mmCIF file of C-alpha atoms in Angstrom:
data_model
loop_
_atom_site.group_PDB
_atom_site.id
_atom_site.type_symbol
_atom_site.label_atom_id
_atom_site.label_comp_id
_atom_site.label_asym_id
_atom_site.label_seq_id
_atom_site.Cartn_x
_atom_site.Cartn_y
_atom_site.Cartn_z
ATOM 1 C CA MET A 1 -3.112 23.036 22.146
ATOM 2 C CA THR A 2 -1.461 20.733 24.689
ATOM 3 C CA LEU A 3 -4.388 18.322 24.454
ATOM 4 C CA GLN A 4 -4.096 18.317 20.657
ATOM 5 C CA LYS A 5 -0.365 17.597 20.799
ATOM 6 C CA SER A 6 -1.032 14.804 23.269
ATOM 7 C CA SER A 7 -3.640 13.334 20.906
ATOM 8 C CA LYS A 8 -1.214 13.455 17.991
ATOM 9 C CA ARG A 9 1.544 11.863 20.066
ATOM 10 C CA ALA A 10 -0.745 9.058 21.220
ATOM 11 C CA ALA A 11 -1.776 8.372 17.618
ATOM 12 C CA LEU A 12 1.862 8.342 16.475
ATOM 13 C CA TYR A 13 2.859 5.948 19.270
ATOM 14 C CA ALA A 14 -0.048 3.649 18.346
ATOM 15 C CA ALA A 15 0.654 3.809 14.604
ATOM 16 C CA PHE A 16 4.408 3.253 14.608
ATOM 17 C CA PRO A 17 4.440 -0.354 15.927
ATOM 18 C CA GLN A 18 1.854 -1.274 13.282
ATOM 19 C CA THR A 19 4.198 -0.044 10.543
ATOM 20 C CA ILE A 20 7.398 -1.777 11.685
ATOM 21 C CA PRO A 21 6.955 -4.726 9.254
ATOM 22 C CA ILE A 22 6.393 -2.181 6.477
ATOM 23 C CA LEU A 23 9.523 -0.307 7.560
ATOM 24 C CA ALA A 24 11.653 -3.403 7.001
ATOM 25 C CA GLY A 25 10.085 -4.182 3.630
ATOM 26 C CA PHE A 26 9.949 -0.619 2.294
ATOM 27 C CA LEU A 27 13.512 0.280 3.258
ATOM 28 C CA PHE A 28 14.850 -2.814 1.528
ATOM 29 C CA LEU A 29 12.651 -2.602 -1.552
ATOM 30 C CA GLY A 30 13.054 1.178 -1.751
ATOM 31 C CA LEU A 31 16.806 0.700 -1.562
ATOM 32 C CA ALA A 32 16.595 -1.815 -4.401
ATOM 33 C CA TYR A 33 14.482 0.620 -6.414
ATOM 34 C CA GLY A 34 16.988 3.414 -5.892
ATOM 35 C CA VAL A 35 19.858 1.147 -6.951
ATOM 36 C CA TYR A 36 17.829 -0.017 -9.959
ATOM 37 C CA THR A 37 17.218 3.531 -11.196
ATOM 38 C CA ASN A 38 20.880 4.332 -10.678
ATOM 39 C CA VAL A 39 21.866 1.326 -12.779
ATOM 40 C CA LEU A 40 19.576 2.681 -15.528
ATOM 41 C CA GLY A 41 21.560 5.925 -15.472
ATOM 42 C CA PHE A 42 19.393 8.217 -13.325
ATOM 43 C CA SER A 43 20.681 10.393 -10.479
ATOM 44 C CA PHE A 44 19.248 10.026 -6.969
ATOM 45 C CA TRP A 45 16.851 12.917 -7.640
ATOM 46 C CA TYR A 46 14.732 10.661 -9.833
ATOM 47 C CA PRO A 47 13.946 7.936 -7.249
ATOM 48 C CA LEU A 48 13.489 10.644 -4.610
ATOM 49 C CA ALA A 49 10.975 12.574 -6.721
ATOM 50 C CA MET A 50 9.140 9.524 -8.061
ATOM 51 C CA SER A 51 8.843 7.877 -4.634
ATOM 52 C CA ALA A 52 7.492 11.112 -3.153
ATOM 53 C CA LEU A 53 5.121 12.056 -5.992
ATOM 54 C CA ILE A 54 4.072 8.775 -7.626
ATOM 55 C CA PHE A 55 4.330 6.596 -4.497
ATOM 56 C CA GLY A 56 3.222 3.623 -6.534
ATOM 57 C CA GLY A 57 5.576 0.773 -5.657
ATOM 58 C CA SER A 58 5.708 -1.527 -8.678
ATOM 59 C CA LEU A 59 4.543 1.314 -10.930
ATOM 60 C CA GLU A 60 7.722 3.217 -10.087
ATOM 61 C CA PHE A 61 9.868 0.343 -11.332
ATOM 62 C CA ILE A 62 7.888 0.461 -14.586
ATOM 63 C CA ALA A 63 8.094 4.268 -14.743
ATOM 64 C CA ALA A 64 11.892 4.149 -14.570
ATOM 65 C CA THR A 65 11.923 1.958 -17.669
ATOM 66 C CA LEU A 66 9.309 4.077 -19.469
ATOM 67 C CA LEU A 67 11.490 7.164 -19.052
ATOM 68 C CA LEU A 68 14.029 5.513 -21.340
ATOM 69 C CA GLN A 69 11.465 4.805 -24.052
ATOM 70 C CA PRO A 70 9.753 7.068 -26.625
ATOM 71 C CA PHE A 71 7.031 9.336 -25.227
ATOM 72 C CA ALA A 72 3.716 7.445 -25.262
ATOM 73 C CA PRO A 73 1.192 9.108 -22.901
ATOM 74 C CA LEU A 74 -1.819 6.931 -23.742
ATOM 75 C CA GLN A 75 0.120 3.706 -23.362
ATOM 76 C CA THR A 76 1.609 4.949 -20.109
ATOM 77 C CA PHE A 77 -1.822 5.907 -18.765
ATOM 78 C CA LEU A 78 -3.354 2.521 -19.597
ATOM 79 C CA LEU A 79 -0.391 0.690 -18.114
ATOM 80 C CA ALA A 80 -0.573 2.746 -14.922
ATOM 81 C CA LEU A 81 -4.323 2.138 -14.694
ATOM 82 C CA MET A 82 -3.833 -1.600 -15.111
ATOM 83 C CA VAL A 83 -1.069 -1.788 -12.508
ATOM 84 C CA GLN A 84 -2.657 0.530 -9.949
ATOM 85 C CA GLY A 85 -6.343 -0.057 -10.715
ATOM 86 C CA ARG A 86 -6.780 -2.057 -7.518
ATOM 87 C CA HIS A 87 -6.592 1.210 -5.560
ATOM 88 C CA ILE A 88 -10.032 2.118 -6.891
ATOM 89 C CA PHE A 89 -11.455 -0.726 -4.841
ATOM 90 C CA TYR A 90 -9.304 0.158 -1.840
ATOM 91 C CA GLY A 91 -10.768 3.660 -2.001
ATOM 92 C CA ILE A 92 -14.331 2.361 -2.172
ATOM 93 C CA SER A 93 -13.653 0.242 0.918
ATOM 94 C CA MET A 94 -12.393 3.286 2.826
ATOM 95 C CA PHE A 95 -15.400 5.561 2.204
ATOM 96 C CA GLU A 96 -16.767 5.266 5.728
ATOM 97 C CA LYS A 97 -13.408 5.232 7.499
ATOM 98 C CA TYR A 98 -12.318 8.465 5.800
ATOM 99 C CA ARG A 99 -15.611 10.244 6.424
ATOM 100 C CA GLY A 100 -15.210 13.434 8.451
ATOM 101 C CA MET A 101 -11.401 13.474 8.286
ATOM 102 C CA GLY A 102 -11.262 17.126 7.214
ATOM 103 C CA TRP A 103 -7.955 18.311 5.762
ATOM 104 C CA LYS A 104 -6.373 14.881 6.368
ATOM 105 C CA LYS A 105 -8.661 13.234 3.823
ATOM 106 C CA PRO A 106 -6.868 14.421 0.617
ATOM 107 C CA TYR A 107 -3.538 13.107 1.913
ATOM 108 C CA LEU A 108 -5.079 9.838 3.100
ATOM 109 C CA ILE A 109 -6.493 9.332 -0.404
ATOM 110 C CA TYR A 110 -3.222 10.266 -2.089
ATOM 111 C CA GLY A 111 -1.081 8.082 0.190
ATOM 112 C CA LEU A 112 -3.329 5.011 0.100
ATOM 113 C CA CYS A 113 -0.984 2.164 -0.780
ATOM 114 C CA ASP A 114 -1.497 -1.570 -0.290
ATOM 115 C CA GLU A 115 0.245 -1.648 3.071
ATOM 116 C CA SER A 116 -1.451 1.456 4.503
ATOM 117 C CA PHE A 117 -4.825 0.101 3.379
ATOM 118 C CA SER A 118 -4.104 -3.223 5.053
ATOM 119 C CA ILE A 119 -3.257 -1.557 8.366
ATOM 120 C CA ASN A 120 -5.890 1.188 8.388
ATOM 121 C CA TYR A 121 -8.689 -1.128 7.330
ATOM 122 C CA THR A 122 -7.986 -3.933 9.807
ATOM 123 C CA ALA A 123 -6.173 -2.348 12.760
ATOM 124 C CA LYS A 124 -7.889 -2.294 16.144
ATOM 125 C CA ILE A 125 -7.315 1.335 17.080
ATOM 126 C CA PRO A 126 -7.179 1.938 20.872
ATOM 127 C CA LYS A 127 -10.205 3.787 22.215
ATOM 128 C CA ASN A 128 -8.073 6.676 23.501
ATOM 129 C CA VAL A 129 -6.513 7.271 20.058
ATOM 130 C CA ASP A 130 -8.059 9.494 17.396
ATOM 131 C CA PRO A 131 -8.705 7.319 14.285
ATOM 132 C CA GLY A 132 -7.979 10.179 11.899
ATOM 133 C CA TRP A 133 -4.550 10.893 13.311
ATOM 134 C CA PHE A 134 -3.803 7.171 13.583
ATOM 135 C CA MET A 135 -4.508 6.582 9.877
ATOM 136 C CA PHE A 136 -2.668 9.787 8.969
ATOM 137 C CA PHE A 137 0.510 8.677 10.739
ATOM 138 C CA VAL A 138 0.296 5.142 9.328
ATOM 139 C CA THR A 139 0.108 6.629 5.832
ATOM 140 C CA LEU A 140 2.824 9.219 6.445
ATOM 141 C CA LEU A 141 5.261 6.793 8.075
ATOM 142 C CA ASN A 142 4.870 4.257 5.285
ATOM 143 C CA GLN A 143 5.542 6.885 2.645
ATOM 144 C CA LEU A 144 8.578 8.192 4.542
ATOM 145 C CA TYR A 145 10.004 4.668 4.722
ATOM 146 C CA TRP A 146 9.636 4.273 0.968
ATOM 147 C CA VAL A 147 11.076 7.695 0.120
ATOM 148 C CA ALA A 148 14.023 7.149 2.494
ATOM 149 C CA GLY A 149 14.850 3.751 1.037
ATOM 150 C CA ALA A 150 14.591 4.953 -2.571
ATOM 151 C CA THR A 151 16.738 8.018 -1.889
ATOM 152 C CA ILE A 152 19.440 6.051 -0.082
ATOM 153 C CA GLY A 153 19.488 3.498 -2.880
ATOM 154 C CA GLY A 154 19.869 6.255 -5.447
ATOM 155 C CA LEU A 155 22.736 7.802 -3.489
ATOM 156 C CA ILE A 156 24.755 4.626 -2.979
ATOM 157 C CA GLY A 157 23.812 2.894 -6.231
ATOM 158 C CA LYS A 158 27.113 3.585 -7.956
ATOM 159 C CA SER A 159 29.111 2.011 -5.172
ATOM 160 C CA LEU A 160 26.986 -1.168 -5.176
ATOM 161 C CA PRO A 161 27.389 -2.847 -8.589
ATOM 162 C CA ILE A 162 24.962 -5.693 -7.903
ATOM 163 C CA ASN A 163 22.637 -7.782 -10.033
ATOM 164 C CA THR A 164 19.108 -6.473 -9.482
ATOM 165 C CA THR A 165 17.356 -9.378 -11.214
ATOM 166 C CA GLY A 166 14.464 -10.625 -9.071
ATOM 167 C CA ILE A 167 14.910 -7.995 -6.348
ATOM 168 C CA GLU A 168 11.266 -6.894 -6.756
ATOM 169 C CA PHE A 169 10.199 -10.212 -5.183
ATOM 170 C CA ALA A 170 10.658 -8.523 -1.797
ATOM 171 C CA MET A 171 7.233 -6.890 -2.262
ATOM 172 C CA THR A 172 5.617 -10.277 -2.875
ATOM 173 C CA ALA A 173 7.241 -11.632 0.269
ATOM 174 C CA LEU A 174 5.910 -8.685 2.243
ATOM 175 C CA PHE A 175 2.348 -9.330 1.040
ATOM 176 C CA VAL A 176 2.662 -12.995 1.991
ATOM 177 C CA VAL A 177 3.672 -12.063 5.550
ATOM 178 C CA ILE A 178 0.800 -9.577 5.875
ATOM 179 C CA PHE A 179 -1.687 -12.141 4.564
ATOM 180 C CA MET A 180 -0.409 -14.813 6.970
ATOM 181 C CA GLU A 181 -0.764 -12.433 9.921
ATOM 182 C CA GLN A 182 -4.336 -11.551 8.950
ATOM 183 C CA TRP A 183 -5.145 -15.224 8.386
ATOM 184 C CA LEU A 184 -3.904 -16.123 11.873
ATOM 185 C CA ASN A 185 -5.935 -13.293 13.433
ATOM 186 C CA ASP A 186 -9.169 -14.278 11.660
ATOM 187 C CA PRO A 187 -10.682 -17.508 13.057
ATOM 188 C CA GLN A 188 -13.286 -17.816 10.250
ATOM 189 C CA HIS A 189 -11.069 -16.916 7.260
ATOM 190 C CA TYR A 190 -14.033 -15.763 5.126
ATOM 191 C CA THR A 191 -12.231 -12.831 3.502
ATOM 192 C CA GLY A 192 -8.973 -14.747 3.154
ATOM 193 C CA ILE A 193 -10.647 -17.627 1.349
ATOM 194 C CA LEU A 194 -12.571 -15.164 -0.818
ATOM 195 C CA GLY A 195 -9.355 -13.386 -1.828
ATOM 196 C CA LEU A 196 -7.513 -16.597 -2.669
ATOM 197 C CA SER A 197 -10.446 -18.004 -4.617
ATOM 198 C CA ALA A 198 -10.911 -14.775 -6.574
ATOM 199 C CA ALA A 199 -7.221 -14.649 -7.505
ATOM 200 C CA VAL A 200 -7.130 -18.272 -8.657
ATOM 201 C CA LEU A 201 -10.345 -17.872 -10.697
ATOM 202 C CA ALA A 202 -9.256 -14.626 -12.359
ATOM 203 C CA LEU A 203 -5.772 -15.979 -13.054
ATOM 204 C CA SER A 204 -7.180 -19.049 -14.774
ATOM 205 C CA LEU A 205 -9.630 -16.981 -16.858
ATOM 206 C CA PHE A 206 -7.569 -13.901 -17.756
ATOM 207 C CA GLY A 207 -3.935 -14.923 -17.377
ATOM 208 C CA LYS A 208 -1.136 -13.421 -15.318
ATOM 209 C CA ASP A 209 -0.992 -10.148 -17.284
ATOM 210 C CA ALA A 210 -4.632 -9.116 -16.804
ATOM 211 C CA PHE A 211 -5.991 -10.844 -13.708
ATOM 212 C CA MET A 212 -5.566 -8.079 -11.098
ATOM 213 C CA VAL A 213 -8.618 -5.906 -11.898
ATOM 214 C CA PRO A 214 -10.980 -8.915 -12.350
ATOM 215 C CA THR A 215 -9.712 -10.267 -9.038
ATOM 216 C CA MET A 216 -10.573 -7.017 -7.272
ATOM 217 C CA LEU A 217 -14.014 -6.959 -8.910
ATOM 218 C CA ILE A 218 -14.726 -10.504 -7.716
ATOM 219 C CA ILE A 219 -13.537 -9.614 -4.220
ATOM 220 C CA LEU A 220 -15.693 -6.457 -4.174
ATOM 221 C CA ILE A 221 -18.799 -8.350 -5.274
ATOM 222 C CA GLY A 222 -18.025 -11.162 -2.835
ATOM 223 C CA CYS A 223 -17.548 -8.773 0.083
ATOM 224 C CA LEU A 224 -20.830 -7.032 -0.719
ATOM 225 C CA ALA A 225 -22.634 -10.370 -0.915
ATOM 226 C CA LEU A 226 -21.053 -11.660 2.289
ATOM 227 C CA ARG A 227 -21.241 -8.352 4.159
ATOM 228 C CA PRO A 228 -23.935 -9.454 6.660
ATOM 229 C CA LEU A 229 -21.966 -12.597 7.474
ATOM 230 C CA ILE A 230 -18.645 -10.745 7.799
ATOM 231 C CA GLU A 231 -20.109 -7.988 9.978
ATOM 232 C CA ARG A 232 -21.892 -10.485 12.212
ATOM 233 C CA ARG A 233 -18.620 -12.330 12.677
ATOM 234 C CA GLU A 234 -16.810 -9.090 13.653
ATOM 235 C CA TYR A 235 -19.235 -8.425 16.484
ATOM 236 C CA GLU A 236 -19.319 -11.978 17.852
#
């Protein structure tokens, strides 16, 4: 039991520093989301529940608006699939990493957001740290940051009558920082160039409203095609 607690503690200590940039982004954006829902007329219970159950970032902003519109389940489903469809490809990429995770696996699948995927897929986990517990704490901490920010925003929303226009750009800024860090840590930049090229190609072909899923398909195919080159680079 003591050894197990020590293993969990070591994983938590290793995971927390990796999530500090996410902490800053999620608290701010979650706060903005909570304020936004409050401005729409919802109590703090709504951002608390949606951040804990949906945990979908941009989808939650859309969901808050959909709650004010006539009930349209099919439209809502298709919209959610379009916005969150990229997680299908995240999940495919995590098949091997989540293998043998036992009871942690369902939560790791449920809590797989962009930021947790970025950390768990690329992080160099110390040899003395259990990978399962490391990924579990990365996922849990990131969700707690988001839920905390959204709840606080919902609680203080009435006392902060601010203009929320453009506040969602904080998520874009966070992705830019994460991409820059990965770019600096990758001397060959194969995956970075692939991602940028796929986004530009899909954007030019499908437009800004429908380019996300094609982008992920191009990236998936590209990663499969370049897998021998990428793996050889990782072991050099």
